CSV table of C-alpha atoms and ligand atoms in Angstrom, one decimal:
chain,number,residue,atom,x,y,z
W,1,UNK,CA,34.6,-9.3,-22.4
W,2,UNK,CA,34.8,-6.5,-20.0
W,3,UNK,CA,36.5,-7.9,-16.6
W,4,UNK,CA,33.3,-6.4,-14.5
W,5,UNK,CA,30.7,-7.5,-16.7
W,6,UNK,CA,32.4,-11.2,-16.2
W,7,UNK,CA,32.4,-11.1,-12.8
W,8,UNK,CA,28.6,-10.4,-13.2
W,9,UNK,CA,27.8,-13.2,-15.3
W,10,UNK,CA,29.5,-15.3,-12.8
W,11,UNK,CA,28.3,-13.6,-10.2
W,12,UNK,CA,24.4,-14.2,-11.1
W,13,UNK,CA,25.2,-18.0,-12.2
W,14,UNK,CA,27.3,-19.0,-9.3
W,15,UNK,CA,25.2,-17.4,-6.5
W,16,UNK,CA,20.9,-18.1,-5.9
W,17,UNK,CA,18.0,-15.6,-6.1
W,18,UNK,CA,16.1,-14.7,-3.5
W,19,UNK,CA,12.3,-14.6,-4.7
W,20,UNK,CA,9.9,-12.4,-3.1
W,21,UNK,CA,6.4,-14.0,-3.6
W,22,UNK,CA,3.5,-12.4,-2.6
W,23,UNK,CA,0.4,-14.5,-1.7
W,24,UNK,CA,-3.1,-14.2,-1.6
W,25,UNK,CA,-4.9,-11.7,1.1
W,26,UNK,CA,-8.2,-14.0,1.1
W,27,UNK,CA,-9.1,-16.0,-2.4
W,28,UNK,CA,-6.9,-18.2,-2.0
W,29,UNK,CA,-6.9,-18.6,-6.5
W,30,UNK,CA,-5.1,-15.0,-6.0
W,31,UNK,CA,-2.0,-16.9,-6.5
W,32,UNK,CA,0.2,-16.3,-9.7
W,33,UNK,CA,1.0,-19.8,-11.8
W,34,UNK,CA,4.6,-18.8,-11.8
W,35,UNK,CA,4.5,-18.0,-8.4
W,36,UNK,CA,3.7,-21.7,-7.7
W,37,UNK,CA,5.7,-22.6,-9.8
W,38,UNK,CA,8.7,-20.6,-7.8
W,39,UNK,CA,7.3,-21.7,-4.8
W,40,UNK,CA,7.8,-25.6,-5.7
W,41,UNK,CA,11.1,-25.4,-7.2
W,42,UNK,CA,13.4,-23.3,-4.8
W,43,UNK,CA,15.7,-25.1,-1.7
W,44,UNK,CA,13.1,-23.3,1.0
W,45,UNK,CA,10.8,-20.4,1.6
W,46,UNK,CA,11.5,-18.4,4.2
W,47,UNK,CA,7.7,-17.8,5.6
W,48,UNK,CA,6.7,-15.1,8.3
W,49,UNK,CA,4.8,-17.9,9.7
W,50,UNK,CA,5.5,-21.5,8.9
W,51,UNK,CA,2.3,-22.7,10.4
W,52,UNK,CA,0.3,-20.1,9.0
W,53,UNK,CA,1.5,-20.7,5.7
W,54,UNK,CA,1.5,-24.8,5.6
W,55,UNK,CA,-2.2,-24.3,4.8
W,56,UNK,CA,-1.4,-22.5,1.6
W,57,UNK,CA,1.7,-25.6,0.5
W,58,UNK,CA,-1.2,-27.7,1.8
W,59,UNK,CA,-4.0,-26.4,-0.7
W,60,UNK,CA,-1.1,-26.2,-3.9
W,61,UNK,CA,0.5,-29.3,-3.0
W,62,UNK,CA,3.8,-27.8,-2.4
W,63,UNK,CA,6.5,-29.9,-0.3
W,64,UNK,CA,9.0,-27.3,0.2
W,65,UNK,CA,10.8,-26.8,3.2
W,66,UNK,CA,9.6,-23.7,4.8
W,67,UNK,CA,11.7,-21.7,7.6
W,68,UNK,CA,10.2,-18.7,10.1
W,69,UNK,CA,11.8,-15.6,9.4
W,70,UNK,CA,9.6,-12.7,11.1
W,71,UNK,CA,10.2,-9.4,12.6
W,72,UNK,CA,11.9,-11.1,15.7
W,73,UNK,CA,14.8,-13.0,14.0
W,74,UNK,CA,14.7,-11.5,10.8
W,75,UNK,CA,18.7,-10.0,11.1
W,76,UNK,CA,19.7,-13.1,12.7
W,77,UNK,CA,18.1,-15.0,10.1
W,78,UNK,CA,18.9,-12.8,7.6
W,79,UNK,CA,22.5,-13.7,8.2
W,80,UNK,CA,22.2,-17.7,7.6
W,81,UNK,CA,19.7,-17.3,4.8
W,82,UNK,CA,22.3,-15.1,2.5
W,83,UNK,CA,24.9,-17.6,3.2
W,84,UNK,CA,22.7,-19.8,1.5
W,85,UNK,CA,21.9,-17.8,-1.5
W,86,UNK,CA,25.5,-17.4,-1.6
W,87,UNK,CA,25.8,-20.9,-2.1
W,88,UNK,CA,24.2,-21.2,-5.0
W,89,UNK,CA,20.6,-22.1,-3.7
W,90,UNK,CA,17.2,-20.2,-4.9
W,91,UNK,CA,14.8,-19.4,-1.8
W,92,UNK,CA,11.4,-17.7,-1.5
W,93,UNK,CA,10.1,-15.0,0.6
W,94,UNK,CA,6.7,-15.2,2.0
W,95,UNK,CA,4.4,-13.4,4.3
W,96,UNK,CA,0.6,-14.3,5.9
W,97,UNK,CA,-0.6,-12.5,3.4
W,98,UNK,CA,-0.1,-10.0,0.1
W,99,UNK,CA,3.0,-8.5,-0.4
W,100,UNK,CA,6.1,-9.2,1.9
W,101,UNK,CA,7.7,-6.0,3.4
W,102,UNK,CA,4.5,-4.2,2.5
W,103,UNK,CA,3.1,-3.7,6.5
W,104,UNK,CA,5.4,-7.2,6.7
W,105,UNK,CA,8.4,-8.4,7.5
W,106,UNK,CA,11.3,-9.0,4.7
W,107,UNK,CA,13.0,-5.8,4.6
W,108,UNK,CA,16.2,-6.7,6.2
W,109,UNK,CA,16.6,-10.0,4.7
W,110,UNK,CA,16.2,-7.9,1.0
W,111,UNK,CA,18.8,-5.5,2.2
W,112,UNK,CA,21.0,-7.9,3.2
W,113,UNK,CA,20.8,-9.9,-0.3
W,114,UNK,CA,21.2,-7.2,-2.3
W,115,UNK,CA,24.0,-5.7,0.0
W,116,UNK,CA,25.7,-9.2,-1.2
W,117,UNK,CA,25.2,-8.8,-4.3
W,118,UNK,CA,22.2,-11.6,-4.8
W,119,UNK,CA,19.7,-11.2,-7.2
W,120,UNK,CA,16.4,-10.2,-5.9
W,121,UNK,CA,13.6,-10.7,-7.9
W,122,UNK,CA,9.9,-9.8,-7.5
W,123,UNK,CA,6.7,-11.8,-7.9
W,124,UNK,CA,3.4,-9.1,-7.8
W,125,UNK,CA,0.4,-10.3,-7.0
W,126,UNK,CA,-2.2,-9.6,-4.2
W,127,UNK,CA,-1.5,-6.5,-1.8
W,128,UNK,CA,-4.3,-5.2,0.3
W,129,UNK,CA,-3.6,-1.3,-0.4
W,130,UNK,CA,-3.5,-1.5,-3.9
W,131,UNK,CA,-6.5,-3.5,-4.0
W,132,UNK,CA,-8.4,-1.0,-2.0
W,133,UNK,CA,-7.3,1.8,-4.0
W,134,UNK,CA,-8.0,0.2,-7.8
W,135,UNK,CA,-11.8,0.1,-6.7
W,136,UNK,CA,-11.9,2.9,-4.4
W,137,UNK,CA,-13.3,5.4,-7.2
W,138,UNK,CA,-10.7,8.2,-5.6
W,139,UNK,CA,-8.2,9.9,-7.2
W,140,UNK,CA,-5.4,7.3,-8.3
W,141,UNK,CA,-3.0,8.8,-9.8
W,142,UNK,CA,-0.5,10.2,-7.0
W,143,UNK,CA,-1.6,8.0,-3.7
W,144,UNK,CA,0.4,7.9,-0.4
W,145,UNK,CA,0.4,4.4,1.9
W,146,UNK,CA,0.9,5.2,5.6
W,147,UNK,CA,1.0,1.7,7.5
W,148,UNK,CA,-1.0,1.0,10.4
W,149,UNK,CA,-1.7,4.6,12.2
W,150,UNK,CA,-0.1,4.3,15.8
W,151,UNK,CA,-2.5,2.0,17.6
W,152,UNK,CA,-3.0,4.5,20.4
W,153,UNK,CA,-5.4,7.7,20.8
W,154,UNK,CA,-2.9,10.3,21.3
W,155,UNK,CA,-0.4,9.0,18.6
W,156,UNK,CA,-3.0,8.6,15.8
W,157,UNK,CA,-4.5,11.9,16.4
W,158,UNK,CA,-1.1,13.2,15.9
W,159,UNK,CA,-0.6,11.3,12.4
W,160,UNK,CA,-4.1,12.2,11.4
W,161,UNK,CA,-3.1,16.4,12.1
W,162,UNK,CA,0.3,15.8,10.3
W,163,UNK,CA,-2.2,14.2,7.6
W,164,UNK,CA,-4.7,16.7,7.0
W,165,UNK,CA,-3.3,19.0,4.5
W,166,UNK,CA,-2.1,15.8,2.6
W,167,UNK,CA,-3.6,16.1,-1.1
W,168,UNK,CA,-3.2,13.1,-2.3
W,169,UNK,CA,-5.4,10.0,-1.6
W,170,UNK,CA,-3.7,8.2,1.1
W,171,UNK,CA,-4.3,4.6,2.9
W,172,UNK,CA,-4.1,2.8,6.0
W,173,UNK,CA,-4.2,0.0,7.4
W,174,UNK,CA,-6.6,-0.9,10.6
W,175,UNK,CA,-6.9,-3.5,13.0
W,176,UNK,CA,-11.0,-4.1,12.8
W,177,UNK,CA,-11.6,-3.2,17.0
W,178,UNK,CA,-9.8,-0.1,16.5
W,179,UNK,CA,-11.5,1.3,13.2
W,180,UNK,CA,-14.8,3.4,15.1
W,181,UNK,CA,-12.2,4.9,17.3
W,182,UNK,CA,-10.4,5.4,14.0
W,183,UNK,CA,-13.0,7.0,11.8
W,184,UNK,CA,-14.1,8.8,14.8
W,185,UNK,CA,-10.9,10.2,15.1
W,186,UNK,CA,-10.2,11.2,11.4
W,187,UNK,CA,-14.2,12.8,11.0
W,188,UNK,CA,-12.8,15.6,14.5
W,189,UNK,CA,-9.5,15.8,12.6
W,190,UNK,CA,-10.2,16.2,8.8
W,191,UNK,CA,-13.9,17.2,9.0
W,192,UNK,CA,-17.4,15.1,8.4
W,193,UNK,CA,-17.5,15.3,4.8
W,194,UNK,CA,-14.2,14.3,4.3
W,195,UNK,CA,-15.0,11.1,1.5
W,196,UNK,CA,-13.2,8.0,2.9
W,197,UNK,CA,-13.8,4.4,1.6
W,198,UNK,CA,-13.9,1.5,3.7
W,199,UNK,CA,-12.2,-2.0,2.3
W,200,UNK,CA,-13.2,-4.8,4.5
W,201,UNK,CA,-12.1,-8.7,3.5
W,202,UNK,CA,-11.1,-7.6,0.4
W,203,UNK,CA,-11.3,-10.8,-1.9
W,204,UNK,CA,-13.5,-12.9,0.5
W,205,UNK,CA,-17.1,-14.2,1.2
W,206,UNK,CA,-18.2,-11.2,3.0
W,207,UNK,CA,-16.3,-8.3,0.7
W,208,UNK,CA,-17.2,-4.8,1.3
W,209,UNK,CA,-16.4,-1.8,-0.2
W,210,UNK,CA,-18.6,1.4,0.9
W,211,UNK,CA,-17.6,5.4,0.0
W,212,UNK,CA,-18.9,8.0,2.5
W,213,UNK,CA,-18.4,11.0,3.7
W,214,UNK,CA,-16.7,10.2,7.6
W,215,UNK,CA,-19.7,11.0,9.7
W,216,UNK,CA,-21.8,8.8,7.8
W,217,UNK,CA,-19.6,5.9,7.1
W,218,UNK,CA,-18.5,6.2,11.0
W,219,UNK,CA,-22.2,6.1,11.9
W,220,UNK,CA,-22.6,3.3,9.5
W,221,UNK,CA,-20.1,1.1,10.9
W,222,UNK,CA,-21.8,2.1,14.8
W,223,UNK,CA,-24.7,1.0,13.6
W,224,UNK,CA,-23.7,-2.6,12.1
W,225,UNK,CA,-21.2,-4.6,13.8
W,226,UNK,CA,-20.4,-6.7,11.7
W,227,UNK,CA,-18.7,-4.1,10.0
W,228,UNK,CA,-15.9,-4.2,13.1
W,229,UNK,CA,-15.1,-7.6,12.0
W,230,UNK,CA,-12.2,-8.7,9.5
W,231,UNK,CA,-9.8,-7.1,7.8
W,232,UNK,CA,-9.8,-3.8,6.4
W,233,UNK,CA,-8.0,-0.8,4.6
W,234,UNK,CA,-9.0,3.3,5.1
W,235,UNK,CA,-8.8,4.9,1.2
W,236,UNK,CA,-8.8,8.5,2.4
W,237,UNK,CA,-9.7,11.3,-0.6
W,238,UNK,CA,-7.2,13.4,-0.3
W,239,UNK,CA,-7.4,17.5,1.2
W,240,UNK,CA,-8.6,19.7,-1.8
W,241,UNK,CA,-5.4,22.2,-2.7
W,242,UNK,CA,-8.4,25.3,-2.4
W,243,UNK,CA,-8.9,23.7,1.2
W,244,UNK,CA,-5.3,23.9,1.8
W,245,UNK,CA,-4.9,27.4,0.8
W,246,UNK,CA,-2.4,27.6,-2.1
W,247,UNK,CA,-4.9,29.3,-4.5
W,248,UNK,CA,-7.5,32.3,-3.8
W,249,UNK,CA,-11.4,30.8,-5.3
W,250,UNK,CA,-10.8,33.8,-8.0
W,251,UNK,CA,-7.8,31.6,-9.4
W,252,UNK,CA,-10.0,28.2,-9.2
W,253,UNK,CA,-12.9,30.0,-11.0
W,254,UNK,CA,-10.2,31.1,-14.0
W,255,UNK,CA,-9.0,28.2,-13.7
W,256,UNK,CA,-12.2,26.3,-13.9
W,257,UNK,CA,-13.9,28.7,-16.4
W,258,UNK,CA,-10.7,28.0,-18.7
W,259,UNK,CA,-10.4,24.2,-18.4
W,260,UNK,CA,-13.9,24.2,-19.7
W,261,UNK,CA,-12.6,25.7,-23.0
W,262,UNK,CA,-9.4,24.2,-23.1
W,263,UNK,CA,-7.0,21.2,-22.9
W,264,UNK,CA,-5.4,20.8,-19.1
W,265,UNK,CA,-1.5,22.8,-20.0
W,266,UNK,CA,-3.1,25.6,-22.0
W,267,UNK,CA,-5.8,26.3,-19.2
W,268,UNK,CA,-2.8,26.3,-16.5
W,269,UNK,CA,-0.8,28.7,-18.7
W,270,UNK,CA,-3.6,31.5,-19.5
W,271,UNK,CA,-4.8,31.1,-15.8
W,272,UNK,CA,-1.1,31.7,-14.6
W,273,UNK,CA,-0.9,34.8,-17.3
W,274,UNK,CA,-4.4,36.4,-15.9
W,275,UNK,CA,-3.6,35.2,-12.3
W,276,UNK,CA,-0.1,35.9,-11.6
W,277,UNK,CA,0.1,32.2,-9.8
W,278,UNK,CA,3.2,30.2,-11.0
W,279,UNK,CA,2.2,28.1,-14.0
W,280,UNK,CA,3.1,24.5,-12.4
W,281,UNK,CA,1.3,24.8,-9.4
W,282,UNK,CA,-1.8,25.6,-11.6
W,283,UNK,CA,-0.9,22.4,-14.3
W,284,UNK,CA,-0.9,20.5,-10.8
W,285,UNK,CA,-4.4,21.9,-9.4
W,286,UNK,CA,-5.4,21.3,-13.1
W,287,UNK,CA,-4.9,17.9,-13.2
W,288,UNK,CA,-6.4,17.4,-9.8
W,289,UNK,CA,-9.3,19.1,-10.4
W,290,UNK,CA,-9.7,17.0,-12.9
W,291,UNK,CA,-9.4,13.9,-12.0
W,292,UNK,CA,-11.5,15.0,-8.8
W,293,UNK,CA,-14.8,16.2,-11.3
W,294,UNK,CA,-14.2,12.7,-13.6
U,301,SAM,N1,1.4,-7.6,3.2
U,301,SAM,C1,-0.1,-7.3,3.2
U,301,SAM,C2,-0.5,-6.7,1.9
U,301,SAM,O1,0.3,-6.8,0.9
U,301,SAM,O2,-1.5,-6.1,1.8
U,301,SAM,C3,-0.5,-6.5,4.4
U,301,SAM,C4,-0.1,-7.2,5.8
U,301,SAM,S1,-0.7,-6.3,7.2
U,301,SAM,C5,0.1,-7.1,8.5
U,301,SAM,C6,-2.3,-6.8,7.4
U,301,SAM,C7,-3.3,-5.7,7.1
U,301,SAM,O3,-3.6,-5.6,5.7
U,301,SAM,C8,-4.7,-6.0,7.7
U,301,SAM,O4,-4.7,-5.5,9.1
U,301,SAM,C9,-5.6,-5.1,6.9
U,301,SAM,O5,-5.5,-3.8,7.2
U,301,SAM,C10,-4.9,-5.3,5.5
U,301,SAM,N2,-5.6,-6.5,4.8
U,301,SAM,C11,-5.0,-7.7,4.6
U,301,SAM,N3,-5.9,-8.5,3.9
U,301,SAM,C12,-7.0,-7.7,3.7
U,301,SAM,C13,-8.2,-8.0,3.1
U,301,SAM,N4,-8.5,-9.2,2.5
U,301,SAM,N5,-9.1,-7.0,3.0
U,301,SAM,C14,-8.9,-5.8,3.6
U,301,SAM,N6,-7.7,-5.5,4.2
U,301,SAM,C15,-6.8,-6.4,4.3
């Protein structure tokens, strides 16, 4: 055998894995069987916040040791954690909620593995954004995930302007006392009829999901407040490309007249012919244009 491909066998049997588990963001039956599984049978999870997450152990039954590793000590931690993965023993990575490193902490412990050569190995399950998005009814097929929007009026005004052009369908994440101020914002910013969706306690008793343009769904949320309570995610449609300017409305009727005749690359070729606009930004607006009429 190859000497590298030795040292990898040995490498991967003489040293742990570090799992990262995601957990549920509400239901608490969001929960994979292997992840369970995972959860029970490594040395110790490193959790964001042990005290948080004994509730969850509590609920499965789960004895493991757990150990904080947040945004605070995370390096320090980091440090003592790959010594033990080093050692042979299998730990977990865990957050409050969903996905670890997604909006949580776990990044630098995940460099640091893999920077030592540990096997890091995913567990998928529940992750707020994604959620949001598969029932949003927006265009899914290229998204962008921006965080939390800076939590201050000046900053997030900023983000929304650097935003606004943005085709795709993007997400955020908002703390519930901040989202009027929020929508408020994005309706001066990206215009009232821009479609957002609002996400709130995705996966528990009081689940909302409600698609409007931003005046009205700001409005909405004014008028109820219940709806500035819990959890929630911003799905944002994305700017139109005619909005942004790339294309004269002669191209997008050409284009539109010919995409009612024909499949999606053919239409984008002939239009490009006719129009003199390159042929890939066409197949792009194409496909948008499509998926934004479905
Ligand atoms: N790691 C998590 C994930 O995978 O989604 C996100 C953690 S981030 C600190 C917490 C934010 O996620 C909340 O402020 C909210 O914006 C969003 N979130 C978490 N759970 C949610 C839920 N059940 N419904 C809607 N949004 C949720």
């Amino acid at each position: 055998m190859h000497h590298s491909l030795l040292l990898g066998v040995f490498m991967t049997t003489g040293t742990g894995t570090l799992f990262v588990v995601a957990t549920p963001i509400g239901n608490l039956q969001d929960i994979s069987p292997r992840a369970l599984e995972v959860l029970r049978s490594v040395a110790l999870i490193a959790a964001e916040d042990t005290r948080h997450s004994a509730r969850l152990m509590q609920h499965f039954g789960i004895g493991t040791p757990m150990t904080a590793c947040h945004d605070h000590n995370e390096r320090d931690k980091g440090e003592r954690l790959v010594a033990r993965l080093l050692a042979g023993d299998d730990l977990a990575l865990i957050s409050d909620a969903g996905t670890p490193l997604i909006s949580d902490p776990g990044y630098h412990l995940v460099r640091q593995a893999r920077e030592a050569g540990v096997r890091v190995s995913p567990l998928p399950g529940a992750c707020a954004l994604i959620a949001a998005l598969s029932a949003a009814g927006l265009p899914s097929d290229r998204f962008a995930f921006e965080g939390f929007l800076p939590a201050k009026s000046h900053g997030r005004r900023q983000r929304l302007q650097a935003l606004a052009d943005e085709s795709r369908t993007w997400m955020v994440y908002e703390a519930p006392h901040r989202l009027l101020e929020c929508l408020d914002d994005m309706c001066e910013i990206l215009g009232a009829e821009r479609r957002v969706v609002l996400a709130r306690e995705l996966t528990k008793t009081f689940e909302t999901l409600r698609s409007a343009p931003i005046a009205e769904l700001a409005d909405w949320v004014r008028g109820d407040s219940d709806q500035q309570r819990g959890e929630c995610v911003l799905v944002v449609e994305g700017a139109s490309v005619a909005e942004s300017e790339e294309v004269s409305g002669e191209t997008l009727r050409v284009l539109d007249a010919l995409l009612q005749e024909l499949p999606v690359k053919q239409a984008a070729r002939l239009a490009a012919q006719i129009t003199g606009e390159r042929k890939n930004q066409l197949y792009q607006l194409a496909l948008d244009r499509g998926t934004k009429n479905a």
